[in-house]
Amino acid sequence: MGRKGSSKSEKKRTGKRKGKRKSQARRADRHALYEQSVQDPDYDLALAKRLFKKRFGRPPRLLREDFCGTAVFACRWVAGHPDNRAWGIDLDPKPLAWGREHHVKLLSQDQASRLELVQGDVMNATHERVDVTVAYNFSYLVFDSRKTLRAYFRKARSTLRDEGLFLLDLYGGPDSMRLMTETREHDGFDYVWDQDEFDPVSHHAVNHIHFEFPDGSRLNRAFSYRWRLWTLPELRELLEEAGFSQVDVYWEGTDAKTQEGNGVYRKVVRAPADPAWISYIAAAL
Ligand SMILES: C[S@@+](CC[C@H](N)C(=O)[O-])C[C@H]1O[C@@H](n2cnc3c(N)ncnc32)[C@H](O)[C@@H]1O
């Protein structure tokens, strides 16, 4: 994907500072930059509500956010309705602490009382069953064998009520198997997605996120991921083997003018051979 606006070299030249002030990269908050670059909790909330309501004819109230990181989605969920409750689970105490400081603190006492953040493994965390469990931003790709991924899908299934949906996303297409970087401009920084390693034999991939700033500084490897890049048919089969009875794929439409994705996801049984795509999967008991 091409970058918009002024060239990087021009930004570096004009943005250079003299003196001892810390670089923009050293002052940056990587969790804030990550959220601005890759997360859209309002979109995710609307999608979960739409898919659940269409299937079960009522709004979902209980959410489990696996691999929640800063738990921005879970926080938005409890703020969305007085009957909404949420659990967020992540192994890493750092994003959880950041989320408590930057999201949970902004909730009212009542909203915060309907949210539980758990530092732990998604395979172990247990609580009352929910309407919707999500595993977003490809986080479940950490499970790199059929055995471990199927066990996670079984666990996700066990978190759901009889009327329940498990939602996950996946990226793919031939571009996902290339070593490449893609830069997107944001307000005050560039986001760089770096596909650093890909092994066609195992489908193991190493990806990094870097951030670059107008003063020429760079937050290198702000986030790194070691994943197995599963394919859609593999995921469908494993979800079915884990006991889900209906597994639907949602594919993004194309904007007629720009030929880019239009942000509208529809259920499909076939899809065009896009070089790079992101899709959602909804699995029901
Ligand atoms: C790609 S980030 C996703 C953050 C957020 N869900 C999002 O949509 O952007 C992956 C997160 O998964 C967490 N994680 C990895 N393995 C985990 C496990 N087994 N149990 C719980 N969290 C895990 C990491 O600590 C990290 O915060």
Short mmCIF file of C-alpha atoms and ligand atoms in Angstrom, two decimals:
data_model
loop_
_atom_site.label_atom_id
_atom_site.label_comp_id
_atom_site.label_asym_id
_atom_site.label_seq_id
_atom_site.Cartn_x
_atom_site.Cartn_y
_atom_site.Cartn_z
CA MET A 1 0.00 0.00 0.00
CA GLY A 2 1.39 3.41 -0.93
CA ARG A 3 1.99 6.23 1.51
CA LYS A 4 0.21 9.57 1.28
CA GLY A 5 1.53 13.14 1.63
CA SER A 6 5.06 14.48 1.97
CA SER A 7 8.08 12.27 1.44
CA LYS A 8 9.92 10.85 4.43
CA SER A 9 13.22 12.58 3.59
CA GLU A 10 11.49 15.98 3.50
CA LYS A 11 9.84 15.34 6.88
CA LYS A 12 13.15 14.29 8.39
CA ARG A 13 14.89 17.44 7.12
CA THR A 14 12.26 19.91 8.26
CA GLY A 15 11.64 18.19 11.59
CA LYS A 16 15.24 18.02 12.84
CA ARG A 17 15.86 19.64 16.22
CA LYS A 18 19.03 20.86 17.83
CA GLY A 19 19.82 20.69 21.54
CA LYS A 20 19.43 17.97 24.11
CA ARG A 21 15.70 17.43 24.04
CA LYS A 22 14.83 13.72 23.94
CA SER A 23 13.87 12.44 20.51
CA GLN A 24 10.22 11.95 19.69
CA ALA A 25 10.80 8.19 19.69
CA ARG A 26 12.16 8.30 23.25
CA ARG A 27 9.20 10.36 24.43
CA ALA A 28 6.63 8.21 22.61
CA ASP A 29 4.11 5.97 24.30
CA ARG A 30 4.08 2.73 22.31
CA HIS A 31 0.69 1.60 23.58
CA ALA A 32 -0.96 4.88 22.58
CA LEU A 33 0.66 4.69 19.13
CA TYR A 34 -0.40 1.05 18.74
CA GLU A 35 -4.02 1.85 19.57
CA GLN A 36 -4.10 4.76 17.12
CA SER A 37 -2.56 2.62 14.37
CA VAL A 38 -4.28 -0.72 14.54
CA GLN A 39 -7.35 -0.61 16.76
CA ASP A 40 -10.86 0.62 16.11
CA PRO A 41 -12.90 -0.43 19.16
CA ASP A 42 -16.07 1.37 18.01
CA TYR A 43 -15.99 -0.56 14.76
CA ASP A 44 -15.35 -3.85 16.59
CA LEU A 45 -18.18 -3.11 19.01
CA ALA A 46 -20.65 -2.36 16.20
CA LEU A 47 -19.63 -5.50 14.30
CA ALA A 48 -20.00 -7.78 17.33
CA LYS A 49 -23.42 -6.30 18.11
CA ARG A 50 -24.59 -6.60 14.49
CA LEU A 51 -23.49 -10.23 14.04
CA PHE A 52 -24.86 -11.33 17.41
CA LYS A 53 -28.21 -9.57 17.00
CA LYS A 54 -28.67 -10.95 13.49
CA ARG A 55 -28.17 -14.49 14.73
CA PHE A 56 -29.90 -14.41 18.12
CA GLY A 57 -32.34 -11.50 17.81
CA ARG A 58 -31.10 -9.68 20.92
CA PRO A 59 -28.11 -7.55 21.85
CA PRO A 60 -25.12 -9.30 23.45
CA ARG A 61 -24.39 -8.25 27.02
CA LEU A 62 -21.39 -10.30 28.22
CA LEU A 63 -17.98 -10.12 26.51
CA ARG A 64 -14.70 -11.94 26.94
CA GLU A 65 -11.75 -10.21 25.26
CA ASP A 66 -8.95 -12.76 24.93
CA PHE A 67 -5.41 -11.36 24.41
CA CYS A 68 -6.91 -8.02 25.46
CA GLY A 69 -3.67 -6.01 25.70
CA THR A 70 -4.78 -2.57 26.94
CA ALA A 71 -8.41 -3.79 27.01
CA VAL A 72 -9.71 -0.81 25.08
CA PHE A 73 -12.47 -2.95 23.53
CA ALA A 74 -13.63 -4.35 26.89
CA CYS A 75 -13.69 -0.82 28.33
CA ARG A 76 -15.76 0.45 25.41
CA TRP A 77 -18.08 -2.53 25.91
CA VAL A 78 -18.92 -1.80 29.54
CA ALA A 79 -19.36 1.90 28.72
CA GLY A 80 -21.82 0.97 25.94
CA HIS A 81 -24.75 -0.19 28.11
CA PRO A 82 -25.54 -0.41 31.84
CA ASP A 83 -26.17 -4.17 31.54
CA ASN A 84 -22.91 -4.88 29.70
CA ARG A 85 -20.16 -6.75 31.51
CA ALA A 86 -16.71 -7.79 30.29
CA TRP A 87 -13.63 -9.82 31.11
CA GLY A 88 -10.27 -9.04 29.52
CA ILE A 89 -7.44 -11.56 29.66
CA ASP A 90 -3.77 -11.01 28.88
CA LEU A 91 -0.52 -12.63 29.97
CA ASP A 92 1.45 -9.40 30.00
CA PRO A 93 1.02 -7.08 33.02
CA LYS A 94 2.37 -4.04 31.11
CA PRO A 95 -0.45 -3.41 28.62
CA LEU A 96 -2.95 -4.29 31.35
CA ALA A 97 -1.44 -1.65 33.64
CA TRP A 98 -1.46 0.87 30.78
CA GLY A 99 -5.12 0.08 30.10
CA ARG A 100 -6.02 0.54 33.77
CA GLU A 101 -4.31 3.94 33.77
CA HIS A 102 -5.63 5.21 30.43
CA HIS A 103 -9.01 3.50 29.92
CA VAL A 104 -10.35 2.06 33.17
CA LYS A 105 -9.69 5.33 35.04
CA LEU A 106 -11.94 7.15 32.58
CA LEU A 107 -14.86 4.81 33.30
CA SER A 108 -17.47 5.66 35.90
CA GLN A 109 -17.39 3.60 39.08
CA ASP A 110 -20.40 1.63 37.88
CA GLN A 111 -18.83 0.92 34.48
CA ALA A 112 -15.52 -0.15 36.04
CA SER A 113 -17.36 -2.47 38.44
CA ARG A 114 -18.69 -4.40 35.42
CA LEU A 115 -15.18 -5.05 34.06
CA GLU A 116 -12.63 -7.58 35.23
CA LEU A 117 -9.08 -7.59 33.88
CA VAL A 118 -7.24 -10.85 34.42
CA GLN A 119 -3.51 -11.24 34.10
CA GLY A 120 -3.21 -14.81 32.91
CA ASP A 121 -3.20 -17.33 30.11
CA VAL A 122 -6.32 -17.45 27.91
CA MET A 123 -6.12 -21.24 28.28
CA ASN A 124 -6.69 -21.03 32.03
CA ALA A 125 -8.81 -17.98 32.78
CA THR A 126 -12.32 -19.04 33.75
CA HIS A 127 -15.41 -17.05 34.72
CA GLU A 128 -19.12 -17.13 34.00
CA ARG A 129 -20.01 -17.87 30.38
CA VAL A 130 -20.44 -14.99 27.93
CA ASP A 131 -22.35 -14.03 24.78
CA VAL A 132 -19.30 -13.02 22.74
CA THR A 133 -15.63 -14.01 22.98
CA VAL A 134 -13.18 -12.17 20.73
CA ALA A 135 -9.56 -12.89 19.79
CA TYR A 136 -8.52 -9.88 17.72
CA ASN A 137 -5.51 -8.64 15.89
CA PHE A 138 -4.52 -12.19 15.03
CA SER A 139 -3.31 -12.88 18.58
CA TYR A 140 -4.28 -16.59 18.53
CA LEU A 141 -1.62 -17.12 15.81
CA VAL A 142 0.76 -17.71 18.74
CA PHE A 143 -0.64 -21.26 18.78
CA ASP A 144 1.48 -22.96 16.16
CA SER A 145 0.30 -26.57 16.02
CA ARG A 146 -3.09 -28.09 15.21
CA LYS A 147 -3.14 -29.55 18.71
CA THR A 148 -2.58 -26.26 20.56
CA LEU A 149 -4.82 -24.16 18.32
CA ARG A 150 -7.65 -26.71 18.51
CA ALA A 151 -7.25 -26.75 22.31
CA TYR A 152 -7.55 -22.94 22.35
CA PHE A 153 -10.65 -23.07 20.14
CA ARG A 154 -12.15 -25.67 22.52
CA LYS A 155 -11.39 -23.34 25.39
CA ALA A 156 -12.98 -20.40 23.54
CA ARG A 157 -16.07 -22.54 22.90
CA SER A 158 -16.31 -23.42 26.58
CA THR A 159 -16.42 -19.71 27.47
CA LEU A 160 -19.70 -19.24 25.55
CA ARG A 161 -23.33 -19.53 26.58
CA ASP A 162 -25.61 -21.67 24.37
CA GLU A 163 -26.34 -18.53 22.38
CA GLY A 164 -22.76 -17.43 21.86
CA LEU A 165 -20.38 -16.20 19.18
CA PHE A 166 -16.61 -16.51 18.95
CA LEU A 167 -15.14 -13.76 16.75
CA LEU A 168 -11.63 -13.68 15.38
CA ASP A 169 -9.77 -12.01 12.56
CA LEU A 170 -7.17 -13.27 10.10
CA TYR A 171 -4.89 -11.69 7.51
CA GLY A 172 -3.76 -13.48 4.39
CA GLY A 173 -3.19 -13.46 0.66
CA PRO A 174 0.11 -13.85 -1.23
CA ASP A 175 1.45 -10.52 0.12
CA SER A 176 1.24 -11.88 3.68
CA MET A 177 3.95 -14.39 2.78
CA ARG A 178 6.37 -11.81 1.36
CA LEU A 179 9.15 -10.13 3.27
CA MET A 180 8.09 -6.50 3.04
CA THR A 181 7.35 -3.34 4.97
CA GLU A 182 4.29 -1.17 4.65
CA THR A 183 4.19 2.38 6.01
CA ARG A 184 1.02 4.27 6.92
CA GLU A 185 0.98 7.91 7.91
CA HIS A 186 -0.82 8.99 11.07
CA ASP A 187 -1.08 12.32 12.86
CA GLY A 188 2.47 12.99 14.05
CA PHE A 189 4.04 9.63 13.24
CA ASP A 190 4.33 6.85 10.69
CA TYR A 191 3.32 3.27 11.47
CA VAL A 192 5.53 0.64 9.84
CA TRP A 193 4.39 -2.97 9.49
CA ASP A 194 7.44 -5.15 8.90
CA GLN A 195 7.09 -8.74 7.68
CA ASP A 196 10.61 -9.74 8.62
CA GLU A 197 10.64 -13.54 8.33
CA PHE A 198 8.41 -16.09 6.67
CA ASP A 199 9.11 -19.80 6.35
CA PRO A 200 6.96 -21.47 3.66
CA VAL A 201 7.61 -24.92 5.16
CA SER A 202 6.19 -24.20 8.64
CA HIS A 203 4.32 -20.93 7.87
CA HIS A 204 6.14 -19.42 10.84
CA ALA A 205 6.34 -15.65 10.50
CA VAL A 206 8.10 -12.92 12.46
CA ASN A 207 6.53 -9.47 12.17
CA HIS A 208 7.40 -6.19 13.83
CA ILE A 209 5.73 -2.83 14.31
CA HIS A 210 8.00 0.23 14.22
CA PHE A 211 7.06 3.89 14.62
CA GLU A 212 8.86 6.76 12.85
CA PHE A 213 8.71 10.44 13.74
CA PRO A 214 9.10 13.80 11.98
CA ASP A 215 12.38 14.47 13.88
CA GLY A 216 13.88 11.43 12.13
CA SER A 217 13.82 9.21 15.21
CA ARG A 218 12.39 5.71 15.18
CA LEU A 219 10.89 3.42 17.81
CA ASN A 220 12.30 0.22 16.43
CA ARG A 221 10.46 -3.05 17.07
CA ALA A 222 7.95 -1.41 19.38
CA PHE A 223 6.07 -4.70 19.08
CA SER A 224 7.22 -8.07 17.67
CA TYR A 225 5.16 -11.14 16.92
CA ARG A 226 6.18 -14.75 16.31
CA TRP A 227 3.22 -16.37 14.67
CA ARG A 228 2.14 -19.28 12.55
CA LEU A 229 0.26 -17.88 9.59
CA TRP A 230 -2.73 -20.20 9.40
CA THR A 231 -5.04 -20.24 6.38
CA LEU A 232 -8.80 -19.73 6.40
CA PRO A 233 -9.65 -23.35 5.51
CA GLU A 234 -7.34 -24.60 8.28
CA LEU A 235 -9.05 -22.33 10.81
CA ARG A 236 -12.51 -23.43 9.69
CA GLU A 237 -11.57 -27.08 10.03
CA LEU A 238 -10.03 -26.61 13.46
CA LEU A 239 -13.01 -24.60 14.70
CA GLU A 240 -15.30 -27.39 13.54
CA GLU A 241 -13.08 -30.02 15.15
CA ALA A 242 -13.26 -27.98 18.36
CA GLY A 243 -17.05 -28.36 18.29
CA PHE A 244 -18.33 -25.17 16.64
CA SER A 245 -21.28 -26.08 14.44
CA GLN A 246 -21.37 -23.03 12.21
CA VAL A 247 -18.32 -21.13 11.03
CA ASP A 248 -18.88 -18.07 8.82
CA VAL A 249 -16.34 -15.96 7.01
CA TYR A 250 -16.89 -12.21 6.58
CA TRP A 251 -15.09 -10.55 3.66
CA GLU A 252 -14.49 -6.85 3.12
CA GLY A 253 -16.16 -5.15 0.14
CA THR A 254 -14.24 -3.00 -2.36
CA ASP A 255 -14.69 0.74 -2.88
CA ALA A 256 -15.54 1.17 -6.56
CA LYS A 257 -13.51 4.40 -6.87
CA THR A 258 -10.33 3.60 -4.95
CA GLN A 259 -10.37 -0.19 -5.39
CA GLU A 260 -9.35 -0.33 -1.70
CA GLY A 261 -11.32 -2.10 1.04
CA ASN A 262 -14.46 -0.18 2.06
CA GLY A 263 -14.72 -1.37 5.67
CA VAL A 264 -18.01 -3.21 5.03
CA TYR A 265 -17.82 -6.92 5.86
CA ARG A 266 -20.33 -9.39 4.45
CA LYS A 267 -20.74 -13.13 4.90
CA VAL A 268 -19.26 -15.03 1.93
CA VAL A 269 -18.75 -18.57 0.76
CA ARG A 270 -16.27 -17.58 -1.96
CA ALA A 271 -13.98 -14.58 -2.27
CA PRO A 272 -11.79 -12.96 -4.92
CA ALA A 273 -8.06 -13.76 -5.04
CA ASP A 274 -6.93 -10.57 -3.25
CA PRO A 275 -3.17 -10.18 -2.79
CA ALA A 276 -3.71 -8.94 0.80
CA TRP A 277 -6.86 -9.23 2.88
CA ILE A 278 -8.16 -9.17 6.43
CA SER A 279 -11.29 -11.13 7.22
CA TYR A 280 -13.44 -11.85 10.25
CA ILE A 281 -14.61 -15.30 11.28
CA ALA A 282 -17.71 -15.89 13.41
CA ALA A 283 -18.10 -19.31 15.02
CA ALA A 284 -21.28 -20.39 16.81
CA LEU A 285 -21.91 -23.40 19.03
C1 LIG B 1 -1.33 -8.63 19.05
S1 LIG B 1 -1.58 -8.20 20.75
C2 LIG B 1 -3.32 -7.96 20.66
C3 LIG B 1 -3.85 -6.86 21.52
C4 LIG B 1 -5.33 -6.56 21.29
N1 LIG B 1 -6.18 -7.72 21.44
C5 LIG B 1 -5.58 -5.96 19.91
O1 LIG B 1 -6.63 -6.27 19.31
O2 LIG B 1 -4.80 -5.18 19.41
C6 LIG B 1 -1.39 -9.80 21.48
C7 LIG B 1 -1.56 -9.87 23.00
O3 LIG B 1 -1.72 -11.25 23.35
C8 LIG B 1 -1.10 -11.47 24.62
N2 LIG B 1 -0.90 -12.93 24.75
C9 LIG B 1 -0.09 -13.74 24.02
N3 LIG B 1 -0.26 -15.04 24.39
C10 LIG B 1 -1.21 -15.03 25.37
C11 LIG B 1 -1.84 -16.07 26.15
N4 LIG B 1 -1.53 -17.36 25.99
N5 LIG B 1 -2.77 -15.71 27.06
C12 LIG B 1 -3.11 -14.40 27.23
N6 LIG B 1 -2.55 -13.40 26.51
C13 LIG B 1 -1.62 -13.70 25.60
C14 LIG B 1 0.15 -10.63 24.56
O4 LIG B 1 0.62 -10.32 25.86
C15 LIG B 1 -0.35 -9.39 23.80
O5 LIG B 1 -0.77 -8.38 24.69
#
